[in-house]
Tab-separated table of C-alpha atoms in Angstrom:
chain	number	residue	atom	x	y	z
A	1	MET	CA	8.156	-19.218	20.343
A	2	TRP	CA	8.364	-22.299	21.374
A	3	HIS	CA	12.115	-21.535	22.793
A	4	HIS	CA	10.596	-18.220	25.031
A	5	ARG	CA	7.866	-20.513	25.777
A	6	TYR	CA	9.563	-23.158	27.413
A	7	ALA	CA	12.180	-21.038	29.094
A	8	LYS	CA	9.150	-19.537	30.935
A	9	LEU	CA	8.315	-23.185	32.139
A	10	VAL	CA	11.725	-24.003	33.521
A	11	ALA	CA	11.447	-20.382	34.953
A	12	ALA	CA	8.044	-22.001	36.329
A	13	CYS	CA	9.570	-25.110	37.505
A	14	THR	CA	12.005	-23.543	39.928
A	15	VAL	CA	8.934	-21.476	41.470
A	16	LEU	CA	7.922	-25.151	41.816
A	17	LEU	CA	11.236	-26.288	43.912
A	18	ILE	CA	11.547	-23.833	45.180
A	19	ALA	CA	8.252	-24.263	47.096
A	20	ALA	CA	9.353	-27.857	47.579
A	21	GLY	CA	12.445	-26.715	49.263
A	22	GLY	CA	10.817	-24.075	51.626
A	23	MET	CA	8.057	-26.990	52.768
A	24	VAL	CA	11.063	-29.596	53.399
A	25	THR	CA	12.769	-26.541	55.567
A	26	SER	CA	9.497	-25.601	57.039
A	27	THR	CA	8.581	-29.183	58.266
A	28	ASP	CA	12.224	-30.283	59.423
A	29	SER	CA	12.153	-32.909	56.958
A	30	GLY	CA	16.272	-32.021	55.734
A	31	LEU	CA	17.220	-35.558	57.602
A	32	SER	CA	14.035	-37.762	56.306
A	33	VAL	CA	16.119	-38.879	54.072
A	34	PRO	CA	19.232	-39.530	54.842
A	35	ASP	CA	20.953	-41.047	52.386
A	36	TRP	CA	22.038	-39.034	48.820
A	37	PRO	CA	21.833	-39.770	46.046
A	38	THR	CA	19.626	-42.832	46.415
A	39	THR	CA	16.932	-42.656	49.220
A	40	TYR	CA	17.144	-45.579	51.819
A	41	GLY	CA	19.311	-47.395	49.713
A	42	TRP	CA	17.070	-47.694	46.523
A	43	SER	CA	17.378	-45.658	43.339
A	44	MET	CA	15.579	-42.442	43.696
A	45	PHE	CA	13.256	-42.925	40.946
A	46	THR	CA	11.906	-46.449	42.009
A	47	PHE	CA	11.717	-45.784	45.546
A	48	PRO	CA	8.196	-47.195	46.428
A	49	LEU	CA	5.320	-44.939	46.499
A	50	SER	CA	3.621	-46.584	49.715
A	51	LYS	CA	7.327	-45.674	51.678
A	52	TRP	CA	6.802	-41.910	51.218
A	53	VAL	CA	5.286	-41.133	54.806
A	54	GLY	CA	5.796	-38.366	56.711
A	55	GLY	CA	9.038	-36.423	56.776
A	56	ILE	CA	9.955	-38.846	53.588
A	57	ARG	CA	7.659	-37.213	51.274
A	58	TYR	CA	9.228	-33.953	51.441
A	59	GLU	CA	12.144	-34.364	51.203
A	60	HIS	CA	12.001	-37.126	48.505
A	61	SER	CA	9.388	-35.181	46.304
A	62	HIS	CA	12.307	-32.072	46.478
A	63	ARG	CA	14.653	-34.356	45.116
A	64	LEU	CA	12.634	-35.470	42.607
A	65	ILE	CA	10.939	-32.186	41.354
A	66	ALA	CA	15.358	-30.946	41.435
A	67	SER	CA	16.232	-33.733	39.108
A	68	THR	CA	13.262	-33.064	36.507
A	69	VAL	CA	14.229	-29.006	36.722
A	70	GLY	CA	17.848	-30.289	35.716
A	71	PHE	CA	16.545	-32.205	32.795
A	72	LEU	CA	14.748	-29.555	31.827
A	73	THR	CA	17.583	-26.990	32.244
A	74	ILE	CA	20.105	-29.409	29.993
A	75	ILE	CA	17.258	-29.369	27.294
A	76	LEU	CA	17.318	-25.373	27.568
A	77	ALA	CA	21.181	-25.008	27.209
A	78	ILE	CA	21.273	-26.526	24.829
A	79	TRP	CA	17.858	-25.250	22.632
A	80	THR	CA	19.292	-22.132	23.226
A	81	TRP	CA	22.946	-23.005	22.386
A	82	LYS	CA	21.710	-23.951	18.752
A	83	VAL	CA	18.388	-21.210	17.996
A	84	GLU	CA	20.137	-18.141	19.598
A	85	PRO	CA	21.898	-15.569	17.821
A	86	ARG	CA	23.337	-13.410	20.487
A	87	ALA	CA	26.669	-15.452	22.333
A	88	TRP	CA	25.553	-13.495	25.723
A	89	VAL	CA	22.548	-15.732	25.581
A	90	ARG	CA	23.834	-19.238	24.917
A	91	LYS	CA	26.348	-17.998	27.234
A	92	LEU	CA	23.370	-17.569	29.947
A	93	GLY	CA	21.598	-20.785	29.072
A	94	PHE	CA	25.381	-22.539	30.023
A	95	ALA	CA	25.546	-20.300	33.844
A	96	ALA	CA	21.879	-21.751	33.549
A	97	LEU	CA	22.704	-25.393	33.709
A	98	GLY	CA	26.028	-25.114	35.753
A	99	ALA	CA	23.694	-23.426	38.144
A	100	VAL	CA	21.422	-26.364	38.817
A	101	ILE	CA	24.268	-28.712	38.911
A	102	LEU	CA	26.366	-27.020	42.064
A	103	GLN	CA	22.982	-26.925	43.553
A	104	GLY	CA	22.373	-30.234	43.578
A	105	ILE	CA	25.775	-31.037	44.549
A	106	LEU	CA	25.110	-28.981	47.212
A	107	GLY	CA	21.700	-30.571	48.193
A	108	GLY	CA	23.451	-33.639	48.455
A	109	VAL	CA	26.615	-31.921	51.141
A	110	THR	CA	23.837	-30.786	52.733
A	111	VAL	CA	22.497	-33.830	53.630
A	112	LEU	CA	25.834	-35.671	53.640
A	113	LEU	CA	27.396	-33.189	55.803
A	114	PHE	CA	23.828	-33.431	58.747
A	115	LEU	CA	22.669	-30.278	57.260
A	116	PRO	CA	25.577	-27.451	58.771
A	117	PRO	CA	24.021	-24.442	57.954
A	118	ALA	CA	26.439	-22.550	55.995
A	119	VAL	CA	25.627	-24.982	53.547
A	120	SER	CA	22.267	-24.879	53.871
A	121	ILE	CA	22.024	-21.079	53.548
A	122	GLY	CA	24.476	-21.022	49.979
A	123	HIS	CA	21.678	-24.015	48.799
A	124	ALA	CA	18.721	-21.493	49.252
A	125	GLY	CA	20.734	-18.492	48.405
A	126	LEU	CA	22.116	-20.440	45.218
A	127	ALA	CA	18.138	-21.990	44.248
A	128	GLN	CA	17.371	-17.812	44.208
A	129	ILE	CA	20.322	-17.167	41.553
A	130	PHE	CA	19.478	-20.155	39.602
A	131	PHE	CA	15.743	-18.734	39.257
A	132	CYS	CA	16.988	-15.479	38.585
A	133	LEU	CA	19.027	-16.727	35.351
A	134	THR	CA	16.062	-19.020	34.480
A	135	LEU	CA	13.967	-15.741	34.364
A	136	THR	CA	16.154	-13.448	32.498
A	137	LEU	CA	16.365	-16.321	30.089
A	138	ALA	CA	12.661	-16.098	29.918
A	139	LEU	CA	12.140	-12.179	29.749
A	140	VAL	CA	15.260	-12.077	27.076
A	141	THR	CA	13.526	-14.644	24.420
A	142	SER	CA	9.822	-13.086	24.602
A	143	PRO	CA	9.547	-11.036	21.221
A	144	GLY	CA	8.572	-7.626	23.353
A	145	TRP	CA	12.224	-7.812	24.769
A	146	LYS	CA	13.232	-8.533	21.103
A	147	ASP	CA	11.240	-6.053	19.028
A	148	ALA	CA	11.469	-2.694	21.794
A	149	ALA	CA	13.061	0.152	20.023
A	150	GLU	CA	13.520	2.416	22.446
A	151	PRO	CA	15.491	2.237	25.614
A	152	VAL	CA	14.402	3.770	28.921
A	153	ALA	CA	17.103	7.022	29.096
A	154	ASP	CA	16.382	7.163	32.904
A	155	PRO	CA	19.893	6.394	35.037
A	156	THR	CA	18.030	7.303	38.394
A	157	LEU	CA	15.487	4.324	37.721
A	158	ARG	CA	18.668	1.989	36.771
A	159	ARG	CA	20.252	2.977	39.973
A	160	LEU	CA	17.103	2.110	41.977
A	161	ALA	CA	16.006	-0.366	40.249
A	162	ALA	CA	19.151	-2.239	40.436
A	163	VAL	CA	19.818	-1.214	44.037
A	164	THR	CA	15.941	-2.783	45.068
A	165	THR	CA	16.880	-6.114	42.905
A	166	ALA	CA	20.660	-6.138	45.449
A	167	ALA	CA	18.431	-5.209	48.475
A	168	ILE	CA	15.761	-8.353	48.029
A	169	TYR	CA	18.575	-11.036	47.496
A	170	ALA	CA	19.920	-10.130	50.912
A	171	GLN	CA	17.048	-10.043	52.499
A	172	ILE	CA	16.271	-13.308	51.309
A	173	LEU	CA	19.653	-14.803	52.079
A	174	THR	CA	19.273	-13.237	55.975
A	175	GLY	CA	16.087	-15.253	55.945
A	176	ALA	CA	17.989	-18.983	54.841
A	177	THR	CA	20.287	-17.363	57.725
A	178	MET	CA	16.788	-17.202	60.010
A	179	ARG	CA	15.350	-20.334	58.810
A	180	HIS	CA	18.799	-22.616	58.794
A	181	ASN	CA	19.182	-21.022	62.427
A	182	ALA	CA	16.490	-22.094	64.271
A	183	ALA	CA	15.553	-18.308	64.483
A	184	GLY	CA	12.222	-18.287	63.175
A	185	LEU	CA	10.754	-17.322	66.167
A	186	ALA	CA	13.460	-16.279	68.310
A	187	ILE	CA	11.641	-13.270	68.697
A	188	PRO	CA	8.070	-14.046	69.365
A	189	ASP	CA	5.814	-11.296	68.631
A	190	PHE	CA	5.343	-9.344	65.994
A	191	PRO	CA	5.234	-6.220	65.123
A	192	TRP	CA	6.137	-5.780	68.466
A	193	ALA	CA	9.654	-7.317	69.775
A	194	PHE	CA	9.270	-8.870	73.225
A	195	GLY	CA	6.938	-6.035	73.690
A	196	HIS	CA	9.381	-3.041	72.465
A	197	VAL	CA	10.388	-1.443	68.963
A	198	ILE	CA	13.567	-2.928	69.905
A	199	PRO	CA	14.059	-6.037	71.603
A	200	PRO	CA	15.460	-5.523	75.622
A	201	ILE	CA	16.996	-8.600	75.559
A	202	TRP	CA	19.918	-10.025	72.516
A	203	SER	CA	21.129	-13.036	71.818
A	204	ALA	CA	22.937	-14.411	68.356
A	205	LYS	CA	19.192	-15.933	67.181
A	206	ILE	CA	17.010	-12.513	67.858
A	207	ALA	CA	20.032	-10.826	66.400
A	208	ILE	CA	19.561	-12.652	62.898
A	209	HIS	CA	15.785	-12.542	63.327
A	210	PHE	CA	15.662	-8.173	63.737
A	211	ALA	CA	18.238	-7.740	61.136
A	212	HIS	CA	15.549	-9.805	59.154
A	213	ARG	CA	12.661	-7.184	60.016
A	214	VAL	CA	15.125	-4.322	59.766
A	215	GLY	CA	15.978	-5.781	56.170
A	216	ALA	CA	12.125	-5.960	55.595
A	217	LEU	CA	11.795	-1.949	56.204
A	218	VAL	CA	14.934	-1.201	53.822
A	219	VAL	CA	13.555	-3.081	50.776
A	220	THR	CA	9.722	-1.659	50.883
A	221	SER	CA	11.347	1.600	51.195
A	222	LEU	CA	13.198	0.457	48.076
A	223	ILE	CA	10.131	-1.025	46.612
A	224	LEU	CA	7.995	2.456	47.209
A	225	ALA	CA	10.660	4.229	45.960
A	226	THR	CA	11.137	2.558	42.783
A	227	SER	CA	7.592	1.876	42.309
A	228	ALA	CA	6.744	5.538	42.785
A	229	HIS	CA	9.610	6.817	40.171
A	230	VAL	CA	8.183	4.413	37.731
A	231	LEU	CA	4.472	5.210	37.645
A	232	SER	CA	5.122	9.033	38.134
A	233	HIS	CA	7.739	9.552	34.844
A	234	HIS	CA	7.053	6.112	33.505
A	235	GLY	CA	3.580	5.313	33.426
A	236	ARG	CA	2.739	5.067	29.847
A	237	ARG	CA	5.003	2.150	29.315
A	238	ARG	CA	3.305	-0.696	31.220
A	239	GLU	CA	6.685	-3.047	30.541
A	240	LEU	CA	8.026	-0.540	33.550
A	241	ALA	CA	4.513	0.275	34.719
A	242	ARG	CA	2.880	-3.037	35.394
A	243	PRO	CA	6.172	-4.798	37.887
A	244	ALA	CA	6.300	-1.794	39.485
A	245	SER	CA	2.825	-1.896	40.527
A	246	LEU	CA	3.589	-5.421	41.065
A	247	LEU	CA	6.261	-5.334	43.335
A	248	LEU	CA	3.874	-2.706	45.625
A	249	ALA	CA	1.169	-6.132	45.616
A	250	LEU	CA	3.818	-8.502	46.231
A	251	VAL	CA	5.753	-6.577	49.334
A	252	ALA	CA	2.189	-5.979	50.532
A	253	VAL	CA	1.356	-10.002	50.730
A	254	GLN	CA	4.879	-10.811	52.065
A	255	ILE	CA	4.954	-8.211	55.011
A	256	ALA	CA	0.994	-10.034	55.793
A	257	LEU	CA	3.179	-13.202	55.367
A	258	GLY	CA	5.734	-12.492	57.388
A	259	ALA	CA	3.409	-11.610	60.514
A	260	PHE	CA	1.449	-14.323	59.983
A	261	VAL	CA	4.523	-16.935	59.879
A	262	ILE	CA	4.848	-15.120	64.247
A	263	TRP	CA	1.120	-15.698	64.769
A	264	SER	CA	0.630	-19.556	63.670
A	265	GLY	CA	3.582	-19.976	65.264
A	266	LYS	CA	5.789	-20.947	61.498
A	267	ASP	CA	2.927	-22.633	59.870
A	268	PRO	CA	4.599	-25.103	56.849
A	269	VAL	CA	2.233	-23.447	54.471
A	270	ILE	CA	2.594	-20.393	55.246
A	271	ASN	CA	6.276	-19.604	55.821
A	272	THR	CA	7.003	-21.152	52.427
A	273	ALA	CA	4.054	-19.374	50.757
A	274	HIS	CA	6.403	-16.548	52.868
A	275	VAL	CA	9.166	-18.134	50.977
A	276	VAL	CA	8.331	-18.828	47.534
A	277	ASN	CA	6.189	-14.524	47.771
A	278	GLY	CA	10.089	-13.265	48.251
A	279	ALA	CA	11.258	-15.291	45.215
A	280	ALA	CA	8.299	-13.781	43.166
A	281	LEU	CA	9.964	-10.422	44.280
A	282	LEU	CA	13.262	-11.138	43.454
A	283	GLY	CA	11.972	-11.881	39.901
A	284	THR	CA	10.046	-8.898	39.266
A	285	SER	CA	12.269	-6.408	40.763
A	286	LEU	CA	14.562	-8.302	38.250
A	287	ALA	CA	12.925	-7.934	35.177
A	288	LEU	CA	12.038	-4.268	36.343
A	289	ALA	CA	16.557	-3.739	36.792
A	290	LEU	CA	16.417	-5.470	33.112
A	291	ARG	CA	14.189	-3.440	31.158
A	292	ALA	CA	15.370	0.217	33.168
A	293	GLY	CA	18.764	-1.096	31.682
A	294	ARG	CA	18.267	-2.294	28.752
A	295	ARG	CA	20.454	-0.599	25.580
A	296	SER	CA	18.666	-0.128	22.424
A	297	THR	CA	19.959	-2.635	19.270
A	298	ALA	CA	18.303	-0.362	16.486
A	299	PRO	CA	21.584	0.123	14.176
A	300	ALA	CA	23.292	3.848	14.068
A	301	PRO	CA	22.052	5.055	10.222
A	302	VAL	CA	24.836	5.735	7.900
A	303	VAL	CA	25.497	7.891	5.227
A	304	PRO	CA	25.401	6.112	2.058
A	305	GLY	CA	28.425	5.461	0.454
A	306	SER	CA	30.510	6.858	2.876
A	307	ALA	CA	31.349	3.576	4.766
A	308	VAL	CA	35.310	3.497	4.427
A	309	LEU	CA	36.743	-0.085	4.766
A	310	GLY	CA	33.574	-1.519	5.908
A	311	LEU	CA	33.322	0.713	8.877
A	312	PRO	CA	29.934	2.705	9.075
A	313	VAL	CA	30.321	7.014	9.913
A	314	ARG	CA	27.617	8.119	12.325
A	315	VAL	CA	25.373	10.738	10.137
A	316	ARG	CA	25.672	13.847	11.718
A	317	PRO	CA	22.339	16.282	13.152
A	318	PRO	CA	21.715	18.701	11.192
A	319	VAL	CA	22.384	22.106	11.891
A	320	ARG	CA	19.858	24.255	12.657
A	321	ASP	CA	19.752	28.353	11.694
A	322	ALA	CA	20.693	29.787	14.762
A	323	GLU	CA	23.239	27.793	14.692
A	324	VAL	CA	24.499	29.379	11.403
A	325	ARG	CA	24.127	32.723	12.991
A	326	LEU	CA	26.582	31.878	15.436
């Protein structure tokens, strides 16, 4: 239980890290500290508090939170390797460690190369992958996951949940592309686009922004389809119904936040809340997809005394009367 709780703590701290990164981007503070890994020549951990002013406060806080999450992930990877009997879960722990190390390197390269959009977008996309890894570790180490014996025999749900999760991640990447290309207000009105359904004028930034809006419609449609399928076919299974219901609430909040980002002129707090809620959407959809795709871990029944060379033989279903007559 303590290992599972610690995994949940790391996942929660990852959300905090995503929020800190969102504030850096939303306040244009990415180069407030122009050197890396030092901070104006100081060690990151000894930089005077009196100098935490303006954008430095956001950028330096982001670095400290990232370092803390990295340290927590080292402990999580080692702890998972020591106590987890499933080899794939142990590998997952070290995959999370590798992701957070690469994430730190990308963050430093972003500063040293003066915020190139491609590297910044990769940094944002990898942050979401790292969050998904920590969330998966928290899920698969939970008692509910380990004790569940009945799999979900619904290939339609498995496909729907997987496609929805992939679409949400693609939408997050489109949003990161929009933010790091300064296209957040390329279309200044909502729900219209320059007073029209389709923008009457085009540029690269307008195209990126409009693609994000179209992606939002696609993601919303997929979430509605996935949640409706779960609630209509698996409404009594709480492990499926709860994330499906949460998805509906989160996507409604996400649409409202997206609208207020435009109406507020890209207010930093609202913009950051939009980023964090997007991560919550991705994590919830991933949890649903993992539960829908989970296979039963119960051992197959064997006939007593029928194992040859230690290999169990499955029990044949009993023959029915109708089969005997046939």
